[in-house]
PDB file of C-alpha atoms in Angstrom:
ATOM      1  CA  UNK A 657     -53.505 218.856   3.192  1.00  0.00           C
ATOM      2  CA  UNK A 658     -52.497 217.270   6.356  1.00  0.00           C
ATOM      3  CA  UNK A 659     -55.511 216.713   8.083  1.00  0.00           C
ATOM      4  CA  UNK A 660     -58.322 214.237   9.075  1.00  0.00           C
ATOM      5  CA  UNK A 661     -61.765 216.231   9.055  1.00  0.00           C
ATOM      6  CA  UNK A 662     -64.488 214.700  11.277  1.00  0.00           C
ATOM      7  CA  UNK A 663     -67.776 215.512  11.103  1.00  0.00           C
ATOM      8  CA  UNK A 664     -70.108 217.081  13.175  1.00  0.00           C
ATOM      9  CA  UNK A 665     -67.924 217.468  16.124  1.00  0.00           C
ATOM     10  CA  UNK A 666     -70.921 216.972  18.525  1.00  0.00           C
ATOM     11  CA  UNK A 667     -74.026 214.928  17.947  1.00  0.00           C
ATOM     12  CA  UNK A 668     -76.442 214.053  20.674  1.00  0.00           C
ATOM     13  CA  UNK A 669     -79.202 211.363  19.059  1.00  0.00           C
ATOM     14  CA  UNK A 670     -81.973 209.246  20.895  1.00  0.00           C
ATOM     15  CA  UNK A 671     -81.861 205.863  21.031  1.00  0.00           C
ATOM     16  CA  UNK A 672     -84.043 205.446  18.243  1.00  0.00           C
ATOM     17  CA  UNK A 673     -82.344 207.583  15.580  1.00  0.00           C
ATOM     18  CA  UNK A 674     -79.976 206.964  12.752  1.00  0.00           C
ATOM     19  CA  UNK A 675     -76.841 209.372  12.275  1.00  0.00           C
ATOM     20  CA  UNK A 676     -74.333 209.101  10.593  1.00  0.00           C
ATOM     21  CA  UNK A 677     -70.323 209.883  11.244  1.00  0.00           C
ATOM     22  CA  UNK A 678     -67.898 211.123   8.346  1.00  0.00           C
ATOM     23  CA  UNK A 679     -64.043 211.400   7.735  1.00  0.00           C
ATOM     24  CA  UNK A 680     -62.288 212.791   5.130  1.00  0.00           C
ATOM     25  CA  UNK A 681     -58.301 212.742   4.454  1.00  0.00           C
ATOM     26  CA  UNK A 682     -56.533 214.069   1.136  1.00  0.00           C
ATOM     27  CA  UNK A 683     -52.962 212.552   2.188  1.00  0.00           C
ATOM     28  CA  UNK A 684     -53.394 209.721   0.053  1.00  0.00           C
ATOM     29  CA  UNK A 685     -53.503 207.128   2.821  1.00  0.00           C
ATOM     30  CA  UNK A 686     -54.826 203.961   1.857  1.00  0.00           C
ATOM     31  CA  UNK A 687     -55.875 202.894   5.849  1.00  0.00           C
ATOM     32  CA  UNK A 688     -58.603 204.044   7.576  1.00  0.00           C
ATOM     33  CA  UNK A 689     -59.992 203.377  11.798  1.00  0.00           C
ATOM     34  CA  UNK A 690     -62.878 204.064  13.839  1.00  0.00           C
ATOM     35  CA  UNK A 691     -61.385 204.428  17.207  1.00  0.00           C
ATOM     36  CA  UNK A 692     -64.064 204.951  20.462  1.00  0.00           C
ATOM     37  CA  UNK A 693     -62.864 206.474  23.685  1.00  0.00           C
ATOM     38  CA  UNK A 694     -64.281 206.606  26.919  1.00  0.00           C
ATOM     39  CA  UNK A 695     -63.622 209.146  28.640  1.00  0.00           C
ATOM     40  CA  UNK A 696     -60.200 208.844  30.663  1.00  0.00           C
ATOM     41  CA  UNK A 697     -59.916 205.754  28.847  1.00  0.00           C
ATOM     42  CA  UNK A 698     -57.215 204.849  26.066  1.00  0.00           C
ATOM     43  CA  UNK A 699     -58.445 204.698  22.494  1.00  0.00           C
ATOM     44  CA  UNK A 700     -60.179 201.227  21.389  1.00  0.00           C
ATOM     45  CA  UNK A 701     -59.788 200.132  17.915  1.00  0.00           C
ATOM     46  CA  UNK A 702     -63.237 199.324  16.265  1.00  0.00           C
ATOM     47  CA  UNK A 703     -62.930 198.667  12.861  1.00  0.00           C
ATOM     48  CA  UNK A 704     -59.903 199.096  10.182  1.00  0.00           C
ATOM     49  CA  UNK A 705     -60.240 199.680   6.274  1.00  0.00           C
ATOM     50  CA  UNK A 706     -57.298 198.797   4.017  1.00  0.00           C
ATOM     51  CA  UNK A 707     -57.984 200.048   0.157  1.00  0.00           C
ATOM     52  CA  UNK A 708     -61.052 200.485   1.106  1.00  0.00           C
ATOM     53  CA  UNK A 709     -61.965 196.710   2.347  1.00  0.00           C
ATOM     54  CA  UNK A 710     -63.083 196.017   5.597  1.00  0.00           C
ATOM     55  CA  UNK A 711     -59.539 194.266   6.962  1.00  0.00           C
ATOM     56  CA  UNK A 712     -60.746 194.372  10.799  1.00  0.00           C
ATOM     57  CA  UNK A 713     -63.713 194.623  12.848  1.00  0.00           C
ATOM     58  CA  UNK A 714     -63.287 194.122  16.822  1.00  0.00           C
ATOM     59  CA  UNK A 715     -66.610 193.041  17.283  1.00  0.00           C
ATOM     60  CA  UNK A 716     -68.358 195.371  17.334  1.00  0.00           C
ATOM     61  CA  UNK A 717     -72.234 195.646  17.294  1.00  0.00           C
ATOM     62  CA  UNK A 718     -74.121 195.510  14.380  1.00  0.00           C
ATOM     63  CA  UNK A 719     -75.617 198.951  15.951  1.00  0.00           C
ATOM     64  CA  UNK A 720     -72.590 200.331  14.293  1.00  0.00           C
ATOM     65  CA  UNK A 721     -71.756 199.882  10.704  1.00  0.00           C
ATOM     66  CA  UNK A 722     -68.881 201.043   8.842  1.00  0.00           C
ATOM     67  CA  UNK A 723     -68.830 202.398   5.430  1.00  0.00           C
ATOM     68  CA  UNK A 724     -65.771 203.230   3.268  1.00  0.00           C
ATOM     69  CA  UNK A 725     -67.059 204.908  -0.322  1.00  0.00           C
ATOM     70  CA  UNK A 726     -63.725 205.970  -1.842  1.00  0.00           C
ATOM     71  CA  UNK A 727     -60.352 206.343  -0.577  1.00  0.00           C
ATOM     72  CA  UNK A 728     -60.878 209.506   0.903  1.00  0.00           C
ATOM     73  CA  UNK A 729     -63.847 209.010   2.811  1.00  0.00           C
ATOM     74  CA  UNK A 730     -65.039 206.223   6.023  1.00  0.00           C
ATOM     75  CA  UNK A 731     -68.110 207.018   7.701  1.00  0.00           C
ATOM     76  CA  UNK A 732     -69.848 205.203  10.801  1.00  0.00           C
ATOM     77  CA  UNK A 733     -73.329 204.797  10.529  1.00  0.00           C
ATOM     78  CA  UNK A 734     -75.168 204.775  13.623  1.00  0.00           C
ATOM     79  CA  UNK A 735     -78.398 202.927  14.618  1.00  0.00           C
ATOM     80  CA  UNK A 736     -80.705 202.027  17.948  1.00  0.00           C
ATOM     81  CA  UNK A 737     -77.280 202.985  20.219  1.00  0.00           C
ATOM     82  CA  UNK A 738     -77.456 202.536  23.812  1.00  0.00           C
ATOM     83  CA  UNK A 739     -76.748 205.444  26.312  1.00  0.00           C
ATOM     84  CA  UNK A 740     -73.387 203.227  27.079  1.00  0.00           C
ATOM     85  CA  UNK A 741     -72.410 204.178  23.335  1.00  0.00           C
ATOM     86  CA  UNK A 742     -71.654 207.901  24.322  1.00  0.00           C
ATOM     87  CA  UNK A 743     -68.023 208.553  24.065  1.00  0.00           C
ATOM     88  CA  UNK A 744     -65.530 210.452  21.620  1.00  0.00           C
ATOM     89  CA  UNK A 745     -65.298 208.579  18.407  1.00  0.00           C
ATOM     90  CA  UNK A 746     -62.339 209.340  16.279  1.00  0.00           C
ATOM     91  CA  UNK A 747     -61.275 208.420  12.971  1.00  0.00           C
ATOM     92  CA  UNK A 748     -57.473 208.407  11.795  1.00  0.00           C
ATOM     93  CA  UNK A 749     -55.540 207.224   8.586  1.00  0.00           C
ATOM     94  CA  UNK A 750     -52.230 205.881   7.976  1.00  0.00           C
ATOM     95  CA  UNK A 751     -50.057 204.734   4.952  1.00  0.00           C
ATOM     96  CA  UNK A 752     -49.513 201.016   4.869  1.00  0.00           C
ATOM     97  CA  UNK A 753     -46.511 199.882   6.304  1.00  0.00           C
ATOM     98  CA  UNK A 754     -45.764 200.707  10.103  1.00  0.00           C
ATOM     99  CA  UNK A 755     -45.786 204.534   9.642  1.00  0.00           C
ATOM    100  CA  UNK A 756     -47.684 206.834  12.377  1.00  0.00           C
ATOM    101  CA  UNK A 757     -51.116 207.790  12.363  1.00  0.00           C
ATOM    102  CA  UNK A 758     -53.067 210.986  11.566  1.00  0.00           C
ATOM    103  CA  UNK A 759     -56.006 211.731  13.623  1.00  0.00           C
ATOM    104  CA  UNK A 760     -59.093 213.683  13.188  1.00  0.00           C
ATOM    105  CA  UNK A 761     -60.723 215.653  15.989  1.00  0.00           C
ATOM    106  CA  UNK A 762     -63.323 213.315  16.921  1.00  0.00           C
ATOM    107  CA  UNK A 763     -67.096 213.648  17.500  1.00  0.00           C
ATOM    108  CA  UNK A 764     -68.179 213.721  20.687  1.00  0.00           C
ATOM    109  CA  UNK A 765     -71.300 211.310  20.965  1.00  0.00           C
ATOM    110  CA  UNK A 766     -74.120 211.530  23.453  1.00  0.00           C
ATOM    111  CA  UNK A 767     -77.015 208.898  23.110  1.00  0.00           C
ATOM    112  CA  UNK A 768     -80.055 209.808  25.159  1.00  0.00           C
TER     113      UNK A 768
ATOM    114  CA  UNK B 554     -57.729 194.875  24.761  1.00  0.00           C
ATOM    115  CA  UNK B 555     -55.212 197.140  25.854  1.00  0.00           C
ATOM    116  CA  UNK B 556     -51.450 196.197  24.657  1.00  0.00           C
ATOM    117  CA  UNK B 557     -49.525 198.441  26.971  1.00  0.00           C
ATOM    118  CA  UNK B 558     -49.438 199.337  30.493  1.00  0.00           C
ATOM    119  CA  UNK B 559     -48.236 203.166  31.366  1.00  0.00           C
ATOM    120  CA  UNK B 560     -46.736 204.457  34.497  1.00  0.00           C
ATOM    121  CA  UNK B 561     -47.165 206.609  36.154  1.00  0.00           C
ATOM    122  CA  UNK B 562     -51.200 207.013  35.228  1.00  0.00           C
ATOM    123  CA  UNK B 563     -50.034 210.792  36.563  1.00  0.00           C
ATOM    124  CA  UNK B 564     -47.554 213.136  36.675  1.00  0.00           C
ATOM    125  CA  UNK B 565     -47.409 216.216  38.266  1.00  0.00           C
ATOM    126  CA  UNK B 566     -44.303 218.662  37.409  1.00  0.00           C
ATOM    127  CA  UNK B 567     -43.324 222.264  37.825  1.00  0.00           C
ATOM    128  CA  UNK B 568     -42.323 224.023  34.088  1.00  0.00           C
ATOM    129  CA  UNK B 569     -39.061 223.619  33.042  1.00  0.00           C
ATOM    130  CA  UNK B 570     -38.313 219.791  34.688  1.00  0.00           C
ATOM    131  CA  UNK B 571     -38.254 217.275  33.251  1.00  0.00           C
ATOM    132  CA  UNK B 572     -41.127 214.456  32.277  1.00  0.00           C
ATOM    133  CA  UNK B 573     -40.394 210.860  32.360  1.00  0.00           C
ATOM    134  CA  UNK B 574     -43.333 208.650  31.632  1.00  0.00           C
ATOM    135  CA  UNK B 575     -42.769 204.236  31.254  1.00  0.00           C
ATOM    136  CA  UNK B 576     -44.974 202.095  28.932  1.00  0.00           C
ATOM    137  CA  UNK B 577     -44.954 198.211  29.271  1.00  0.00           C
ATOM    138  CA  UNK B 578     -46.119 195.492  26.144  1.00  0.00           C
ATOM    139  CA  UNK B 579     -47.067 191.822  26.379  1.00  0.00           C
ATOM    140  CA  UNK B 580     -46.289 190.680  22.595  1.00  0.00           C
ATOM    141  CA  UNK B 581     -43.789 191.188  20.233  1.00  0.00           C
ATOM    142  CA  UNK B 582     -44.232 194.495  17.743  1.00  0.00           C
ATOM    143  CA  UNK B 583     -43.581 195.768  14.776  1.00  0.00           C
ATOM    144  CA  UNK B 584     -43.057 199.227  16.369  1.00  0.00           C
ATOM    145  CA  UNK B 585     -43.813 201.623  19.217  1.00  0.00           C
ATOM    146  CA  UNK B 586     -45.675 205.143  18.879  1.00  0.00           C
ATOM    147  CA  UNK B 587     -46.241 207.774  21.694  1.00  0.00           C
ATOM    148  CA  UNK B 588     -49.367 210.065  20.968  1.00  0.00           C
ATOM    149  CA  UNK B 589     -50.472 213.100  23.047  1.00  0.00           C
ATOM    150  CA  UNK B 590     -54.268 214.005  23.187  1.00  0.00           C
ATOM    151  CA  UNK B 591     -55.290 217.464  24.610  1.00  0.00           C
ATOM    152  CA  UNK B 592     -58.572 217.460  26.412  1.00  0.00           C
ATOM    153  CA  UNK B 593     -59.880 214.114  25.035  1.00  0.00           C
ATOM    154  CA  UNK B 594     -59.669 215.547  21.444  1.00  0.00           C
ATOM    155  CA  UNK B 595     -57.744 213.991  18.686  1.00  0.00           C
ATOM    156  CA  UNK B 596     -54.520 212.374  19.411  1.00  0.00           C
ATOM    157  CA  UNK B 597     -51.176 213.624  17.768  1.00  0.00           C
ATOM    158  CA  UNK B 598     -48.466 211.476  16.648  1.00  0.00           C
ATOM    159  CA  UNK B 599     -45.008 212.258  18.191  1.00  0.00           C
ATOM    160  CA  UNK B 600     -42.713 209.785  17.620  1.00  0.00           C
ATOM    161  CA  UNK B 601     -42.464 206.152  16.331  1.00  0.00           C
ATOM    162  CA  UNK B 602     -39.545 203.975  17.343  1.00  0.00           C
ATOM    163  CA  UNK B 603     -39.378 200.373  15.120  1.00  0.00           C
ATOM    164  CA  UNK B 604     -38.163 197.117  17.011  1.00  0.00           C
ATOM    165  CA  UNK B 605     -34.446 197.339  15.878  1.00  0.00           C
ATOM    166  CA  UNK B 606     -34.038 200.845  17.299  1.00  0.00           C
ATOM    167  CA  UNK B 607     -33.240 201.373  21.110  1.00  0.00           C
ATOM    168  CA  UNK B 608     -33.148 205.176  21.004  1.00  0.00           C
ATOM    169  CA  UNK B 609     -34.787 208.165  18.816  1.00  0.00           C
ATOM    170  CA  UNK B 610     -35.154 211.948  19.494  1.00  0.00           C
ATOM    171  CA  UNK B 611     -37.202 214.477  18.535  1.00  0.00           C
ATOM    172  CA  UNK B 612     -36.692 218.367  19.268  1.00  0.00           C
ATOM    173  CA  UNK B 613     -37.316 217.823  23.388  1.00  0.00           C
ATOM    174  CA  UNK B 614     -38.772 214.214  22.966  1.00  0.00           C
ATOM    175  CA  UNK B 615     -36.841 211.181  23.380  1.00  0.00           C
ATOM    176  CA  UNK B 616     -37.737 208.113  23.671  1.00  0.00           C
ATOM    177  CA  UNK B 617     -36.506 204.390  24.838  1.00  0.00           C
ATOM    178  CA  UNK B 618     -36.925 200.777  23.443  1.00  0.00           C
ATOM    179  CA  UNK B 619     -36.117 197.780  24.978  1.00  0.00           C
ATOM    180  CA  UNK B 620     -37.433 194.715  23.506  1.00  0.00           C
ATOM    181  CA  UNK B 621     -35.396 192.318  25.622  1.00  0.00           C
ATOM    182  CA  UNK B 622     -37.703 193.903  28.602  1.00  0.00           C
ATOM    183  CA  UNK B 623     -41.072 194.958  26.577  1.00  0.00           C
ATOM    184  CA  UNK B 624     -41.078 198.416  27.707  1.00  0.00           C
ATOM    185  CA  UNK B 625     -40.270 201.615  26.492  1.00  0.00           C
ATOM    186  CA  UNK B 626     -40.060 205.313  28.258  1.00  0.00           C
ATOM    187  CA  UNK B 627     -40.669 208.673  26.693  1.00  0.00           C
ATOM    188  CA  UNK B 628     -38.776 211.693  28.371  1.00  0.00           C
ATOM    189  CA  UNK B 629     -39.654 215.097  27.695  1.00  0.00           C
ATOM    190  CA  UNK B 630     -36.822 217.842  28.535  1.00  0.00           C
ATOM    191  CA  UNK B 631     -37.405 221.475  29.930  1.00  0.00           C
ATOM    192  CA  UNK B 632     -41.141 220.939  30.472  1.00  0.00           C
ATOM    193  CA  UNK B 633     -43.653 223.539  29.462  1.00  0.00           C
ATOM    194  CA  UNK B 634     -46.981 224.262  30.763  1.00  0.00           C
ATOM    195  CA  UNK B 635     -48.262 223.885  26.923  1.00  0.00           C
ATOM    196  CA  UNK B 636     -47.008 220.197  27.567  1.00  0.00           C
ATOM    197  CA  UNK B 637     -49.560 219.481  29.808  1.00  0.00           C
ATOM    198  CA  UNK B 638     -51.798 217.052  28.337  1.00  0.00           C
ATOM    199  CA  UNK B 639     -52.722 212.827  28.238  1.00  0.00           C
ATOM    200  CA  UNK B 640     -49.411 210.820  26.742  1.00  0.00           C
ATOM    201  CA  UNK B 641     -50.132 207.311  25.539  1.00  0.00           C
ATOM    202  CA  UNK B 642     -48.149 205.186  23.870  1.00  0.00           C
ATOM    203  CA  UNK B 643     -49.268 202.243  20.983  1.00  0.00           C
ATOM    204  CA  UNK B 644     -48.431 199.548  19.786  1.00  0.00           C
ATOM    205  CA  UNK B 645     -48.085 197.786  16.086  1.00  0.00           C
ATOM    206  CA  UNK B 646     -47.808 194.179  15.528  1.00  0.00           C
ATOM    207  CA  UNK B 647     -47.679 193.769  12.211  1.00  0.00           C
ATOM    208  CA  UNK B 648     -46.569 197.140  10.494  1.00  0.00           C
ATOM    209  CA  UNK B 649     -49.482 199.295  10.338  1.00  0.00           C
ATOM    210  CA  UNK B 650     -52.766 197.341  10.792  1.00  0.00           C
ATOM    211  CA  UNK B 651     -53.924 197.433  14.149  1.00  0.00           C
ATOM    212  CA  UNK B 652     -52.559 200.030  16.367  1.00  0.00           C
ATOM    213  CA  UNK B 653     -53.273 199.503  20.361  1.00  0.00           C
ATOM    214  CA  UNK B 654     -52.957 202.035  23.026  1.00  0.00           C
ATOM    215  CA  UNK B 655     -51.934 201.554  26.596  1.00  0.00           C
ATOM    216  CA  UNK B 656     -53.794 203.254  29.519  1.00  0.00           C
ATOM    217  CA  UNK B 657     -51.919 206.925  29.050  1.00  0.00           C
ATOM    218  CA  UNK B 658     -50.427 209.281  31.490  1.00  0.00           C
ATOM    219  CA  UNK B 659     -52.079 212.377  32.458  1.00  0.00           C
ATOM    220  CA  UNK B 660     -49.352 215.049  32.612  1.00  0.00           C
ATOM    221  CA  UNK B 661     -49.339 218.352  34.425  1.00  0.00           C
ATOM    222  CA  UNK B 662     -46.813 221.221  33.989  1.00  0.00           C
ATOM    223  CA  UNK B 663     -47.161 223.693  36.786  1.00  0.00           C
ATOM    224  CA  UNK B 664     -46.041 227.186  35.311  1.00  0.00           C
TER     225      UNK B 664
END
Protein backbone atom coordinates (compact mmCIF):
# COMPACT_ATOMS: atom_id res chain seq x y z
CA UNK A 1 0.00 0.00 0.00
CA UNK A 2 1.27 3.21 -1.28
CA UNK A 3 -1.21 5.56 -0.46
CA UNK A 4 -2.45 8.33 1.95
CA UNK A 5 -6.39 7.95 2.33
CA UNK A 6 -8.19 11.18 3.36
CA UNK A 7 -11.37 11.30 4.52
CA UNK A 8 -14.42 12.60 3.42
CA UNK A 9 -13.14 14.29 0.40
CA UNK A 10 -15.72 17.15 0.79
CA UNK A 11 -17.23 18.48 3.97
CA UNK A 12 -19.17 21.68 4.13
CA UNK A 13 -19.92 22.46 8.17
CA UNK A 14 -21.41 25.71 9.84
CA UNK A 15 -19.59 27.66 11.92
CA UNK A 16 -20.88 26.12 14.87
CA UNK A 17 -20.20 22.42 14.18
CA UNK A 18 -17.52 19.98 15.08
CA UNK A 19 -16.04 17.59 12.26
CA UNK A 20 -13.57 15.84 12.20
CA UNK A 21 -10.65 15.07 9.37
CA UNK A 22 -8.87 11.53 9.06
CA UNK A 23 -5.67 10.05 7.36
CA UNK A 24 -4.57 6.81 7.11
CA UNK A 25 -1.08 5.43 5.60
CA UNK A 26 0.16 1.64 5.80
CA UNK A 27 3.83 2.55 4.45
CA UNK A 28 5.19 2.49 7.75
CA UNK A 29 6.09 6.17 7.90
CA UNK A 30 6.72 7.43 11.18
CA UNK A 31 5.88 11.46 10.08
CA UNK A 32 2.76 12.81 9.64
CA UNK A 33 1.39 16.88 8.31
CA UNK A 34 -1.67 18.76 8.07
CA UNK A 35 -1.01 20.95 5.16
CA UNK A 36 -3.96 23.86 4.23
CA UNK A 37 -4.13 25.36 0.78
CA UNK A 38 -5.81 28.20 -0.49
CA UNK A 39 -6.78 28.04 -3.47
CA UNK A 40 -3.97 29.10 -6.10
CA UNK A 41 -1.91 29.28 -3.16
CA UNK A 42 1.19 26.96 -2.27
CA UNK A 43 0.68 24.43 0.50
CA UNK A 44 1.13 25.83 4.25
CA UNK A 45 2.47 23.55 6.79
CA UNK A 46 0.16 23.41 9.95
CA UNK A 47 1.19 20.97 12.20
CA UNK A 48 3.87 17.92 12.01
CA UNK A 49 3.78 14.52 14.05
CA UNK A 50 7.01 12.55 14.51
CA UNK A 51 6.27 8.90 16.26
CA UNK A 52 3.33 10.09 16.91
CA UNK A 53 4.34 13.37 19.11
CA UNK A 54 3.34 16.61 18.22
CA UNK A 55 7.08 17.91 16.86
CA UNK A 56 5.52 21.20 15.16
CA UNK A 57 2.61 23.36 15.24
CA UNK A 58 2.73 26.74 13.06
CA UNK A 59 0.41 28.43 15.11
CA UNK A 60 -2.28 27.56 14.40
CA UNK A 61 -5.70 28.21 16.12
CA UNK A 62 -6.86 26.35 18.81
CA UNK A 63 -10.10 26.04 16.37
CA UNK A 64 -8.04 23.29 14.96
CA UNK A 65 -6.65 20.46 16.93
CA UNK A 66 -4.57 17.70 15.85
CA UNK A 67 -4.80 14.20 16.92
CA UNK A 68 -2.36 11.33 16.14
CA UNK A 69 -3.87 7.79 17.75
CA UNK A 70 -1.39 5.26 16.32
CA UNK A 71 1.11 5.35 13.70
CA UNK A 72 -1.15 4.91 11.03
CA UNK A 73 -3.65 7.36 11.69
CA UNK A 74 -3.63 11.74 12.23
CA UNK A 75 -6.85 13.32 12.22
CA UNK A 76 -7.78 17.19 12.46
CA UNK A 77 -10.49 17.95 14.57
CA UNK A 78 -12.43 20.85 13.68
CA UNK A 79 -14.34 23.37 15.88
CA UNK A 80 -16.25 27.05 15.66
CA UNK A 81 -14.13 27.61 12.06
CA UNK A 82 -14.49 30.79 10.36
CA UNK A 83 -15.71 31.04 6.66
CA UNK A 84 -11.81 32.16 6.04
CA UNK A 85 -11.00 28.41 7.11
CA UNK A 86 -12.40 26.98 3.74
CA UNK A 87 -9.63 25.63 1.70
CA UNK A 88 -8.18 22.08 0.66
CA UNK A 89 -6.62 20.47 3.64
CA UNK A 90 -4.23 17.70 2.94
CA UNK A 91 -2.44 15.31 4.94
CA UNK A 92 0.94 13.55 3.79
CA UNK A 93 3.59 11.20 5.49
CA UNK A 94 7.16 10.74 5.12
CA UNK A 95 9.98 8.47 6.57
CA UNK A 96 12.36 10.34 8.79
CA UNK A 97 15.31 11.47 7.25
CA UNK A 98 15.04 13.91 4.15
CA UNK A 99 13.11 11.43 1.92
CA UNK A 100 9.97 12.78 -0.26
CA UNK A 101 6.57 12.98 0.79
CA UNK A 102 3.37 10.99 0.10
CA UNK A 103 0.24 12.87 -0.16
CA UNK A 104 -3.33 12.11 0.31
CA UNK A 105 -6.08 13.63 -1.82
CA UNK A 106 -7.20 16.24 0.44
CA UNK A 107 -10.64 17.33 1.71
CA UNK A 108 -12.00 20.09 0.34
CA UNK A 109 -13.44 22.32 3.27
CA UNK A 110 -16.25 24.81 3.05
CA UNK A 111 -17.31 26.61 6.38
CA UNK A 112 -20.61 28.42 6.07
CA UNK B 1 6.06 31.52 5.28
CA UNK B 2 6.89 30.61 1.94
CA UNK B 3 10.71 29.35 1.43
CA UNK B 4 10.90 29.56 -2.31
CA UNK B 5 10.07 31.89 -4.98
CA UNK B 6 9.01 30.22 -8.58
CA UNK B 7 9.22 31.70 -11.97
CA UNK B 8 7.54 31.94 -14.13
CA UNK B 9 4.03 31.84 -11.90
CA UNK B 10 2.90 30.58 -15.72
CA UNK B 11 3.78 28.84 -18.52
CA UNK B 12 2.12 28.39 -21.53
CA UNK B 13 3.60 25.68 -24.15
CA UNK B 14 2.52 23.82 -27.22
CA UNK B 15 2.93 19.62 -26.70
CA UNK B 16 6.04 18.30 -27.41
CA UNK B 17 8.44 21.57 -26.21
CA UNK B 18 9.97 21.79 -23.76
CA UNK B 19 9.10 23.18 -19.95
CA UNK B 20 11.57 25.08 -18.00
CA UNK B 21 10.31 26.35 -14.71
CA UNK B 22 13.10 28.36 -11.86
CA UNK B 23 12.63 28.14 -8.05
CA UNK B 24 14.60 30.56 -5.71
CA UNK B 25 15.41 29.79 -1.55
CA UNK B 26 16.47 32.21 1.18
CA UNK B 27 18.19 29.62 3.75
CA UNK B 28 20.35 26.90 3.57
CA UNK B 29 18.58 23.16 3.06
CA UNK B 30 18.85 19.93 3.63
CA UNK B 31 17.31 19.19 0.18
CA UNK B 32 15.08 20.33 -2.67
CA UNK B 33 11.73 18.51 -3.88
CA UNK B 34 9.54 19.45 -6.97
CA UNK B 35 5.80 18.28 -6.53
CA UNK B 36 3.04 18.52 -9.19
CA UNK B 37 -0.66 18.95 -8.03
CA UNK B 38 -3.49 18.41 -10.63
CA UNK B 39 -6.50 20.57 -10.08
CA UNK B 40 -5.71 21.59 -6.45
CA UNK B 41 -5.82 17.86 -5.42
CA UNK B 42 -3.04 16.08 -3.73
CA UNK B 43 0.44 16.86 -4.65
CA UNK B 44 2.84 14.13 -6.14
CA UNK B 45 6.38 13.82 -5.39
CA UNK B 46 8.72 13.89 -8.47
CA UNK B 47 12.01 14.30 -7.63
CA UNK B 48 14.25 15.21 -4.63
CA UNK B 49 17.72 16.60 -5.20
CA UNK B 50 20.00 16.76 -1.63
CA UNK B 51 22.47 19.82 -1.18
CA UNK B 52 25.65 17.98 -2.47
CA UNK B 53 24.01 17.10 -5.79
CA UNK B 54 23.93 19.71 -8.73
CA UNK B 55 22.07 17.50 -11.20
CA UNK B 56 19.41 14.45 -11.10
CA UNK B 57 17.07 12.98 -13.80
CA UNK B 58 14.15 11.26 -13.91
CA UNK B 59 12.49 9.59 -17.13
CA UNK B 60 11.72 13.34 -18.86
CA UNK B 61 12.40 15.31 -15.54
CA UNK B 62 15.54 16.90 -14.73
CA UNK B 63 16.33 19.02 -12.45
CA UNK B 64 19.14 21.75 -11.28
CA UNK B 65 20.82 22.71 -7.90
CA UNK B 66 22.86 25.43 -7.22
CA UNK B 67 23.51 26.22 -3.72
CA UNK B 68 26.20 28.81 -4.36
CA UNK B 69 23.06 30.83 -6.01
CA UNK B 70 19.91 29.34 -3.89
CA UNK B 71 17.98 28.35 -6.81
CA UNK B 72 17.17 25.43 -8.60
CA UNK B 73 15.22 24.76 -12.15
CA UNK B 74 13.17 21.78 -13.15
CA UNK B 75 13.01 21.06 -17.02
CA UNK B 76 10.60 18.82 -18.43
CA UNK B 77 11.48 17.37 -22.09
CA UNK B 78 8.94 16.62 -25.00
CA UNK B 79 5.98 18.15 -23.15
CA UNK B 80 2.64 16.45 -23.06
CA UNK B 81 -0.72 17.82 -22.67
CA UNK B 82 -1.13 15.21 -19.58
CA UNK B 83 1.75 17.49 -18.14
CA UNK B 84 -0.32 20.24 -17.74
CA UNK B 85 -0.79 20.88 -14.21
CA UNK B 86 0.62 23.33 -10.93
CA UNK B 87 4.65 22.52 -10.35
CA UNK B 88 6.00 23.64 -7.01
CA UNK B 89 8.98 23.04 -5.61
CA UNK B 90 9.91 22.59 -1.46
CA UNK B 91 12.16 22.93 0.59
CA UNK B 92 13.83 20.85 3.72
CA UNK B 93 15.99 22.33 6.28
CA UNK B 94 16.73 19.85 8.41
CA UNK B 95 16.15 16.37 6.65
CA UNK B 96 12.59 15.68 6.74
CA UNK B 97 10.75 17.84 9.35
CA UNK B 98 9.30 20.74 7.91
CA UNK B 99 8.84 20.80 4.26
CA UNK B 100 8.01 24.46 2.63
CA UNK B 101 6.63 25.14 -0.72
CA UNK B 102 7.30 28.06 -2.97
CA UNK B 103 4.48 29.88 -4.88
CA UNK B 104 4.24 27.07 -7.92
CA UNK B 105 3.98 27.41 -11.60
CA UNK B 106 0.87 26.84 -13.39
CA UNK B 107 1.78 24.90 -16.55
CA UNK B 108 -0.14 24.54 -19.78
CA UNK B 109 0.58 22.06 -22.63
CA UNK B 110 -1.34 23.02 -25.70
CA UNK B 111 -2.00 19.66 -27.68
Amino acid sequence: DTEVTQTPKHLVMGMTNKKSLKCEQHMGHRAMYWYKQKAKKPPELMFVYSYEKLSINESVPSRFSPECPNSSLLNLHLHALQPEDSALYLCASSLLGGEGYTFGSGTRLTVV
Amino acid sequence: SQQGEEDPQALSIQEGENATMNCSYKTSINNLQWYRQNSGRGLVHLILIRSNEREKHSGRLRVTLDTSKKSSSLLITASRAADTASYFCATDKAAGNKLTFGGGTRVLVKP
